[in-house]
Coordinates of C-alpha atoms and ligand atoms in Angstrom, one line a residue:
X653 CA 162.6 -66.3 68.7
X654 CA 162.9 -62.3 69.4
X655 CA 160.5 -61.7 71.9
X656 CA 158.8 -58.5 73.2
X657 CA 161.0 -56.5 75.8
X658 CA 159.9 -57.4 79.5
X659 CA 156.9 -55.3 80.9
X660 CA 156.0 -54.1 77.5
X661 CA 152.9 -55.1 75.8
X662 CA 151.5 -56.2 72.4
X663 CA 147.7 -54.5 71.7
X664 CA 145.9 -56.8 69.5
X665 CA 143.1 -56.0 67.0
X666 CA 140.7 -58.0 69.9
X667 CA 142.1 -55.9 72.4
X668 CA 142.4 -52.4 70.3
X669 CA 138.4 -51.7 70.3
X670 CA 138.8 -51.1 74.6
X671 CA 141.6 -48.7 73.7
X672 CA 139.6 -47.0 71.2
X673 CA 136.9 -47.3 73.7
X674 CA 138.6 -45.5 76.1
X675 CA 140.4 -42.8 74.2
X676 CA 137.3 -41.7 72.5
X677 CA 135.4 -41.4 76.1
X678 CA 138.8 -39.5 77.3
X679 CA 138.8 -36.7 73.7
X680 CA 134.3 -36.6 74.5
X681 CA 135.3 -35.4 78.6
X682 CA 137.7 -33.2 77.8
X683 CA 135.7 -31.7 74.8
X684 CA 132.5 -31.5 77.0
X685 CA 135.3 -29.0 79.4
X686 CA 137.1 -27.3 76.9
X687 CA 140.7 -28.8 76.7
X688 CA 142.8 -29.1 74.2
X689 CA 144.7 -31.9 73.2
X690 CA 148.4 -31.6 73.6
X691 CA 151.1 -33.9 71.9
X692 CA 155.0 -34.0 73.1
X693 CA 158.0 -36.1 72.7
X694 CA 158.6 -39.4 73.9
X695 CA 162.1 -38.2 75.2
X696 CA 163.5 -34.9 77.2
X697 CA 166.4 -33.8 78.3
X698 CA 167.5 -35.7 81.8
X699 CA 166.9 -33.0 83.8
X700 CA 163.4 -32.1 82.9
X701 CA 162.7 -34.7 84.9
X702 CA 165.2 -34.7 87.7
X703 CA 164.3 -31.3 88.4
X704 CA 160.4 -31.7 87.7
X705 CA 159.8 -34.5 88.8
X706 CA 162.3 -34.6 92.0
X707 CA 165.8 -36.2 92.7
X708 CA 165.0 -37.9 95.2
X709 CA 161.6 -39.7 94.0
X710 CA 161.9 -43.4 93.0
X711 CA 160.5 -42.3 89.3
X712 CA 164.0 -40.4 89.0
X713 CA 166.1 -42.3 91.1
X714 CA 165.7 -46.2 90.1
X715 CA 163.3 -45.9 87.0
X716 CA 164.2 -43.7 84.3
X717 CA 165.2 -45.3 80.4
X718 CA 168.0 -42.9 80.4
X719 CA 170.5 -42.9 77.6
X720 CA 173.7 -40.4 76.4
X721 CA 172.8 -38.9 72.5
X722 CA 175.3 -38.9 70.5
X723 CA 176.1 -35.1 70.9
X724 CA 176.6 -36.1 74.5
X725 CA 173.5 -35.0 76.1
X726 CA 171.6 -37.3 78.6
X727 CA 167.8 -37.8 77.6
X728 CA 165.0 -40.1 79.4
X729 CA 162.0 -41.6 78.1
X730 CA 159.5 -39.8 79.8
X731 CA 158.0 -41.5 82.9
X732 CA 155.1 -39.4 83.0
X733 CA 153.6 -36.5 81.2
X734 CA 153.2 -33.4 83.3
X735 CA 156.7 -32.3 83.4
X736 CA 156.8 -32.6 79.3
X737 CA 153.9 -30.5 79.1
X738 CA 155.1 -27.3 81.7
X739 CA 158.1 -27.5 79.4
X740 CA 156.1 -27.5 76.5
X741 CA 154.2 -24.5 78.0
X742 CA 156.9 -22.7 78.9
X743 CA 159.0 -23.3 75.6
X744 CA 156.0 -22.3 73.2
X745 CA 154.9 -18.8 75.6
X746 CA 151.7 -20.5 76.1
X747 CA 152.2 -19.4 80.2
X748 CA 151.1 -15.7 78.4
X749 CA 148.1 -16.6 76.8
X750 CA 144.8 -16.4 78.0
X751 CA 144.1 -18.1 81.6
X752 CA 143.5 -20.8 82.3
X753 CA 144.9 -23.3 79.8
X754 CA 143.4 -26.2 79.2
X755 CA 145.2 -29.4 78.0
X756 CA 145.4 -33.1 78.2
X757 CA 147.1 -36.1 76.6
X758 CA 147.0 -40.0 75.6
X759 CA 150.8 -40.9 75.7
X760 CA 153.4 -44.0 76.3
X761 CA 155.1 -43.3 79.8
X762 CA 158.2 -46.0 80.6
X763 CA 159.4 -46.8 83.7
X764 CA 161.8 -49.8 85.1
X765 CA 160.0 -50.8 87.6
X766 CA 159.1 -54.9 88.3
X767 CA 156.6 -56.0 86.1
X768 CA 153.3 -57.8 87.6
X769 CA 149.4 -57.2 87.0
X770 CA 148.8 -53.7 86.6
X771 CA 152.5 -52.7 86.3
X772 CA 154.5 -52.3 83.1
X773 CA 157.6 -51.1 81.9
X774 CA 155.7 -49.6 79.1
X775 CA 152.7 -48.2 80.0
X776 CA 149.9 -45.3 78.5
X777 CA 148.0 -42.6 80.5
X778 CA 145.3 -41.0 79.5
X779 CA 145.9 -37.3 81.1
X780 CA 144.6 -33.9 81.9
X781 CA 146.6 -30.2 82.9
X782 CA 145.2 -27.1 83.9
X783 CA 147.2 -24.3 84.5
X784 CA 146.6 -20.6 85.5
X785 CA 144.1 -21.5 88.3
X786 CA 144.5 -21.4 92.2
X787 CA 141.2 -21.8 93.1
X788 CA 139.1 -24.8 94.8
X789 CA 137.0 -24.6 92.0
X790 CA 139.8 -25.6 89.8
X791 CA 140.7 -28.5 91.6
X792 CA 137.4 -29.6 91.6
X793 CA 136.8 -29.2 87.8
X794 CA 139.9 -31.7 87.4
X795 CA 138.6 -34.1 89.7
X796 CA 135.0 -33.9 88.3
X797 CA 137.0 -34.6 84.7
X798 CA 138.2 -37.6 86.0
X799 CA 135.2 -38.7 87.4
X800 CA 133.1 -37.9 84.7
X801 CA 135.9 -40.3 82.5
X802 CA 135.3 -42.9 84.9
X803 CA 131.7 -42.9 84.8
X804 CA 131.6 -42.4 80.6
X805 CA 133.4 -45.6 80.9
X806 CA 131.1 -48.0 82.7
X807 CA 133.0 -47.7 86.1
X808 CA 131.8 -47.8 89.4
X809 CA 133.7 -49.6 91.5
X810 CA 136.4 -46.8 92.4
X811 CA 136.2 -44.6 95.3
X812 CA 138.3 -41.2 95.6
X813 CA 140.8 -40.6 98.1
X814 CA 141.9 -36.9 99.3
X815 CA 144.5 -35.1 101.0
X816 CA 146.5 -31.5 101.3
X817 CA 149.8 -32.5 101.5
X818 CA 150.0 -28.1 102.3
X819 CA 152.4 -25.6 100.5
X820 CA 156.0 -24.9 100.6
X821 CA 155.3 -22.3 104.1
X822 CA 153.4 -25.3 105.9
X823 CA 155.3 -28.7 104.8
X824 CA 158.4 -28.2 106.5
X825 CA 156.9 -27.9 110.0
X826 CA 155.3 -31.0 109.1
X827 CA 158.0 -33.1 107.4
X828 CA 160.2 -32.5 110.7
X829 CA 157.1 -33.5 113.0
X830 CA 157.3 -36.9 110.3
X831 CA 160.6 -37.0 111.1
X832 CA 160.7 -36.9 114.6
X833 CA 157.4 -39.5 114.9
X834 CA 159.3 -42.0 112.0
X835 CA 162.8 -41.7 113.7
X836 CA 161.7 -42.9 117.0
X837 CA 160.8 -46.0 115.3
X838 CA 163.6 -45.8 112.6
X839 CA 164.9 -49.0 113.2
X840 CA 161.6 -50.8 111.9
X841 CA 161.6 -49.6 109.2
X842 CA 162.2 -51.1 105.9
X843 CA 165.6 -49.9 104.5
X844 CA 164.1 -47.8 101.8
X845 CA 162.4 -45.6 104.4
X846 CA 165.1 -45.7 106.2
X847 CA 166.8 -43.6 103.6
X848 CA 163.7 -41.5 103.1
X849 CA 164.2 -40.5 106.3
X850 CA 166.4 -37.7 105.4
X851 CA 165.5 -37.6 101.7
X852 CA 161.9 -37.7 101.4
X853 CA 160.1 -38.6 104.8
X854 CA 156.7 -38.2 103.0
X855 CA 156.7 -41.1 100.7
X856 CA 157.0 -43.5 104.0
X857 CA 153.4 -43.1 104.5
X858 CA 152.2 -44.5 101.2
X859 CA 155.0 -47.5 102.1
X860 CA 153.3 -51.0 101.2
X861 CA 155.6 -53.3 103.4
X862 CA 153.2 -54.4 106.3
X863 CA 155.7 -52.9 109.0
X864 CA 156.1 -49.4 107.2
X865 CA 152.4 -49.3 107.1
X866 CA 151.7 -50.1 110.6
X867 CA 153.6 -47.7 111.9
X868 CA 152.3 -44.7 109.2
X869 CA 148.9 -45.8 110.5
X870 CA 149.7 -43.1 113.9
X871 CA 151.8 -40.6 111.8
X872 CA 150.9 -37.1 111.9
X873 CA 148.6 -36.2 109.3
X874 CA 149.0 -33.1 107.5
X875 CA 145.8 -32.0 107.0
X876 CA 146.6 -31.2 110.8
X877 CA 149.7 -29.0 109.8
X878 CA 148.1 -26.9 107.0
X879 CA 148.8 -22.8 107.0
X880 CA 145.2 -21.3 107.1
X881 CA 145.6 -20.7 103.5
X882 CA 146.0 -24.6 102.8
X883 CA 143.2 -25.2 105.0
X884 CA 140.7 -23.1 103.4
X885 CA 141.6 -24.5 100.0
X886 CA 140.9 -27.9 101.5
X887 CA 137.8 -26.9 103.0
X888 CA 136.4 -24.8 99.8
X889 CA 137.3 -28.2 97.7
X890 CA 135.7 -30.8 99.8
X891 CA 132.3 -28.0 100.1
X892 CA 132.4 -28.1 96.6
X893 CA 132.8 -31.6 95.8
X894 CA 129.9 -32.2 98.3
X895 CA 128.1 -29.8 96.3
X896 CA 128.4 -31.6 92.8
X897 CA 127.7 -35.1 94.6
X898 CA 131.3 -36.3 93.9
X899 CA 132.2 -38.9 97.3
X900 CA 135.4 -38.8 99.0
X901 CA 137.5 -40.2 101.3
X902 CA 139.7 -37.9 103.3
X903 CA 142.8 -40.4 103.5
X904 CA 145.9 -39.0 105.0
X905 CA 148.1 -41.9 103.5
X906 CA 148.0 -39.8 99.8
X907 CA 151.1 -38.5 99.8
X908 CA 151.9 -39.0 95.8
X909 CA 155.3 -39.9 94.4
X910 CA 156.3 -37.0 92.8
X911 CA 157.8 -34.1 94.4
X912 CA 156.0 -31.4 92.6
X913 CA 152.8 -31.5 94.5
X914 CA 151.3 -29.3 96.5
X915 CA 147.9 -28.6 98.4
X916 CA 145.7 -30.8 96.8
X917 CA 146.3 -34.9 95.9
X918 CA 144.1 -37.2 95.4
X919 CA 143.5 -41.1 93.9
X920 CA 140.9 -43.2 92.1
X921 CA 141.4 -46.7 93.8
X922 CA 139.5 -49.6 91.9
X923 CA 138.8 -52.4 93.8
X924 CA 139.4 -56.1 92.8
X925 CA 142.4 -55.5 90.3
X926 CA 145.5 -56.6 93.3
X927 CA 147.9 -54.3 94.7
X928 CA 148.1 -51.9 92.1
X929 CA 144.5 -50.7 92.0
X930 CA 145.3 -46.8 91.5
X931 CA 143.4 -46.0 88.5
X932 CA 144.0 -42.5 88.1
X933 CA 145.6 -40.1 90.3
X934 CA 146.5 -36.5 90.8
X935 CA 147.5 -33.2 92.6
X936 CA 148.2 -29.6 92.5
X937 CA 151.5 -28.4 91.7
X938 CA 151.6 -24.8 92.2
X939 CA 155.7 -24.6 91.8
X940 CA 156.4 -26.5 89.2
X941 CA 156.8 -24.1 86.0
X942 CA 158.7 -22.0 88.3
X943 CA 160.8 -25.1 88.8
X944 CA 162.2 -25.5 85.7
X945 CA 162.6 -22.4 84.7
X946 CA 159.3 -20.8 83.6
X947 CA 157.3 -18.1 85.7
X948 CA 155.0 -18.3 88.5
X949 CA 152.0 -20.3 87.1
X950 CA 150.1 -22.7 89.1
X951 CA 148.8 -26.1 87.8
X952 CA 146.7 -29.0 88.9
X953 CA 146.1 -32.3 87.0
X954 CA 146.0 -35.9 86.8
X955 CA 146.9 -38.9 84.7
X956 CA 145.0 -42.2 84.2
X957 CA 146.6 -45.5 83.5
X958 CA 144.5 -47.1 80.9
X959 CA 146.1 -50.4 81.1
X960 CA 145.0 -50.7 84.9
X961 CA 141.5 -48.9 83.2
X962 CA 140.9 -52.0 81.1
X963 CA 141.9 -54.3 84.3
X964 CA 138.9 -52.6 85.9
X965 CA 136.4 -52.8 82.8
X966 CA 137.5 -56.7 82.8
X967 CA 136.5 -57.1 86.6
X968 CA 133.3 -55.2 86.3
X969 CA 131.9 -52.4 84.3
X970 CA 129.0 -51.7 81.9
X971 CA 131.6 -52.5 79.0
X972 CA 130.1 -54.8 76.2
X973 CA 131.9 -55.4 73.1
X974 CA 130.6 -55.2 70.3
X975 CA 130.4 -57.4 67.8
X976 CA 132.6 -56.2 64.6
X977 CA 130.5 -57.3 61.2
X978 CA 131.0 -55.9 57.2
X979 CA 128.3 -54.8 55.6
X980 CA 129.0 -56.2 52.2
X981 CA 131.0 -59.5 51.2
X982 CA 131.4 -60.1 47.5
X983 CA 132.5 -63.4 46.6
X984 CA 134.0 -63.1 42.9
X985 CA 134.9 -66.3 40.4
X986 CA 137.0 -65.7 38.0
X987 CA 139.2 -62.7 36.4
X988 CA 136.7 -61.1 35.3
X989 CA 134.3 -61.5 38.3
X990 CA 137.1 -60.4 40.5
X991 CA 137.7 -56.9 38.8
X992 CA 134.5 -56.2 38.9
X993 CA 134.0 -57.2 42.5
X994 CA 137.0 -54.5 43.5
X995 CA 135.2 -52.0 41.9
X996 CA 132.0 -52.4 43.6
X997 CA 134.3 -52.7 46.9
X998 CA 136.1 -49.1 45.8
X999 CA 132.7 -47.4 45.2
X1000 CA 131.1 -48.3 48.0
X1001 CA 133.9 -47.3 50.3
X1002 CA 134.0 -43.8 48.8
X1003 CA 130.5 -44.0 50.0
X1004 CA 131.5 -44.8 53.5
X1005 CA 130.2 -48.1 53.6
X1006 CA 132.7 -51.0 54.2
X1007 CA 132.7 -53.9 52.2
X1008 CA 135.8 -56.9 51.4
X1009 CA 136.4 -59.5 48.5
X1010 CA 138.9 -62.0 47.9
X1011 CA 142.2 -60.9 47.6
X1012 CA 143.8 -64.6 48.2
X1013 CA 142.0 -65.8 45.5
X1014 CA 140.2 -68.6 47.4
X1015 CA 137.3 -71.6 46.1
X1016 CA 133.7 -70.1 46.4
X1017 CA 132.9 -72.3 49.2
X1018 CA 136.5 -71.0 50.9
X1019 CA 135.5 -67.0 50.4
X1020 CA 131.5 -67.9 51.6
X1021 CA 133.4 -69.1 54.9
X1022 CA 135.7 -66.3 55.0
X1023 CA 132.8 -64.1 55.1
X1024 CA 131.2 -65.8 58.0
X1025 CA 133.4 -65.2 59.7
X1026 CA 134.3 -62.1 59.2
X1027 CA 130.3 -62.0 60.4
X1028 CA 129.3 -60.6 56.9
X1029 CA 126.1 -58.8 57.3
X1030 CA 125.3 -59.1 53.4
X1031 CA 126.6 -61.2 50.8
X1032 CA 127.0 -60.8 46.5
X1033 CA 128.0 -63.9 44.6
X1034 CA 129.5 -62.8 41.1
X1035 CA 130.7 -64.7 38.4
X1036 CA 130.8 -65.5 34.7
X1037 CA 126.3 -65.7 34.9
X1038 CA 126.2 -62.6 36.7
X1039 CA 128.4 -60.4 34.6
X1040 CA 126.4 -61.0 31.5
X1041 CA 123.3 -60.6 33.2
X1042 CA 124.4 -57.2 35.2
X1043 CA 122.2 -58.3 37.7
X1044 CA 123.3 -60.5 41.0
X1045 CA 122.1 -61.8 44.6
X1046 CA 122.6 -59.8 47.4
X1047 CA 121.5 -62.2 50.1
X1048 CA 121.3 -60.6 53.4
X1049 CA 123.1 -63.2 56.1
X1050 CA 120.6 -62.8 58.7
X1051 CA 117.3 -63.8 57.8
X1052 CA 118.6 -65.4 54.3
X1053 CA 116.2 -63.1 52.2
X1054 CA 117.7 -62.9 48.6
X1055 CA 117.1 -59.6 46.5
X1056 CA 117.9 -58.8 42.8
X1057 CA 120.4 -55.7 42.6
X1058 CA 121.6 -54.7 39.0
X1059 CA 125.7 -54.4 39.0
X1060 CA 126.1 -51.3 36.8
X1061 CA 123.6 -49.4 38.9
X1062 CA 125.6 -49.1 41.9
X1063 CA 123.0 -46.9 43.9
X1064 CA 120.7 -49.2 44.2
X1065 CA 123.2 -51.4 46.6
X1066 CA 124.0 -48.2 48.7
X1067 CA 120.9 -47.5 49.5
X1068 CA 120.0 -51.1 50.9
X1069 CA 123.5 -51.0 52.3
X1070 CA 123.6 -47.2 54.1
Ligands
HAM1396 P1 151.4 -41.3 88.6 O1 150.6 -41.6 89.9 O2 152.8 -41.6 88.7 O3 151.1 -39.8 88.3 O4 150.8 -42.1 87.4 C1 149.4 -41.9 87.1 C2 148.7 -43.3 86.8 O5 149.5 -44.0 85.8 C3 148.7 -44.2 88.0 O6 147.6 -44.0 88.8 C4 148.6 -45.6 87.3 O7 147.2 -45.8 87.0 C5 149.4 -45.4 86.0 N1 150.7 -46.0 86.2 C6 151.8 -45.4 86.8 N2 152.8 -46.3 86.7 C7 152.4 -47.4 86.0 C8 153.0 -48.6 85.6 N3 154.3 -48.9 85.8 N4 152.3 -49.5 84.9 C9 151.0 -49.2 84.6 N5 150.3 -48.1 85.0 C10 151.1 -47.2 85.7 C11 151.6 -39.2 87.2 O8 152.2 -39.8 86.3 C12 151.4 -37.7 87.2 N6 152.0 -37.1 86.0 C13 149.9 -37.5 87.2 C14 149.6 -36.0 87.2 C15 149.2 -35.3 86.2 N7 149.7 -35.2 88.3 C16 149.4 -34.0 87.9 N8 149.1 -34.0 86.6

């Protein structure tokens, strides 16, 4: 038995409706803002991401799908999006067109991390890029767009954490106050931190081991180091975030684990879905383009993981499925009947209206079953009778009322059908 690979998932027809659910509220947020959708491949070049996305980040250093091509060149399947899309930017001269740019994206992401709830090896985001923009008011569009997404889809039970993680002039004086604060307890600490120590001194604060934590819990915080520039930013974000009625939590513990933030992070934590309950998350990152090779352009965005989005809608959200039903069965007897039957089914879908017959070639009392439960609305019985007639029985499945339609005037049936 072949099974699927581990941490990868199978979306069934039962399932498929919450995807479609969620994609469609994800194109109506973005429309309602003005961004365009944006579609890239599923593999880069190695060090798109080693560059972009950072060295020394776990995403780069333990997770990557990376394989040599045949021409020799290493490629990874992407692990996120935003690095694939400044390339994409940069590579198609959309960094010269008018400002800002507007774009987001419903992708695949991999990553080999440990499967449990909420965390795949295979995994889609729903997510959003804005480039060309400094301002506050920029970062609070993006955030509003994720908000807004949450709220089109039904949830409430998220709350939205904040920080400045400050800008390439600010964050050193505050990664060597980290340093000194984490190295007087460096023996704690759990080995991984004790490596990103040196490496990356920021990602111990969003640590989840229990010891890691307790410590972080007295760390610095860098909102307390920010430049006056960084500061302000801050400020004018969180005046108008007040100002729009979007709550926040300034949480110092947001740190992000991708090195290409800057200023502005932030998270949508859902509650009741286990340890990994961030829903969406996000930040500026002002240096990237520049990064890998483009010019100066600053960006801010976010991506949403819609697997842990329908772990949410499951615990809790104004979600209701509905019920799928077909407008039109026809049950057909015979050759005849049958050929007639797909005919009726071909017209009425050039008319938009959906309608099946039996295509296995079932008893009557099989196909009548087969349209319950495919929760046929209406129902047309034709056989040898109602051929030479041209009239049949369209019995509506609901309240068993039974009307006379003729079967060479096909209008007739749309219009009790549309
Ligand atoms: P990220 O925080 O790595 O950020 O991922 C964004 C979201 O993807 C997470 O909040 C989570 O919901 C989901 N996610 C991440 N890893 C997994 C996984 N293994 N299984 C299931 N869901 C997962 C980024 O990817 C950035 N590119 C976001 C961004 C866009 N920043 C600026 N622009």
């Amino acid at each position: 038995m072949i099974q699927k690979p581990r941490g990868t998932m199978d979306i069934l027809p039962k399932d498929s409706k919450k995807w479609e659910f969620i994609e469609k509220a994800a194109r109506k947020v973005c429309k309602k803002r003005g961004f365009g959708e944006i579609r890239f491949p599923t593999f880069e070049e190695t060090c798109l991401f080693s560059r972009g996305v950072g060295d020394t980040t776990d995403v780069v250093q333990k997770e990557m799908y990376t394989f040599i091509d045949r021409d020799g060149t290493s490629y990874s399947l992407r692990p996120e999006g935003t690095a694939s899309v400044a390339r994409s930017v940069i590579e198609n001269g959309l960094a010269g067109d008018t400002m800002p740019l507007k774009l987001f994206y419903i992708i695949n992401c991999f990553r080999h991390e440990r499967p449990q709830a909420g965390r795949y090896r295979e995994f889609y985001q729903f997510g959003a890029e804005l480039f060309g923009a400094t301002t506050p008011t920029a970062d609070t569009e993006l955030i509003s767009l994720a908000d807004d997404f949450l709220k089109e889809l039904g949830i409430t039970n998220t709350s939205l954490h904040i920080n400045s993680i400050g800008c390439p002039s600010c964050r050193p004086q505050y990664k060597a106050a980290l340093v000194e604060y984490f190295s007087a307890n460096q023996d704690e600490l759990c080995d991984t931190c004790k490596s990103r120590l040196l490496s990356n001194p920021l990602r111990i604060l969003d640590c989840k081991s229990p010891i890691c934590s307790k410590i972080a819990a007295d760390a610095p915080k860098t909102i307390d180091s920010l430049c006056t520039e960084c500061s302000e930013h801050f400020e004018g974000l969180k005046a108008r975030l007040d100002a729009i009625g979007i709550k926040y939590e300034v949480d110092s513990h947001i740190v992000r684990g991708l090195d290409y933030y800057s200023r502005t992070v932030f998270e949508f934590i859902s509650e009741g879905i286990g340890a990994q309950s961030t829903v969406c998350g996000g930040g500026r990152y002002d240096g990237l383009v520049k990064q890998i090779g483009g010019p100066e352009l600053a960006g801010i965005g976010f991506a949403a993981g819609i697997n842990r989005l329908i772990l949410t809608m499951e615990n809790g959200s104004a979600y209701k499925e509905e019920e799928s039903s077909v407008p039109l069965y026809i049950a057909a007897l015979g050759e005849k009947a049958s050929v007639k039957a797909t005919e009726i089914c071909a017209l009425l879908r050039n008319e938009g209206i959906s309608a099946e017959t039996d295509i296995v070639g079932r008893s009557l009392k099989a196909q009548m079953k087969y349209a319950n439960k495919i929760n046929a609305q209406n129902t047309l019985i034709v056989g040898d009778g109602e051929l030479e007639s041209g009239k049949a029985q369209l019995r509506n499945m609901q309240n068993g009322e039974q009307s006379e339609i003729s079967l060479s005037d096909i209008n007739e049936l749309i219009n009790i059908l549309k």
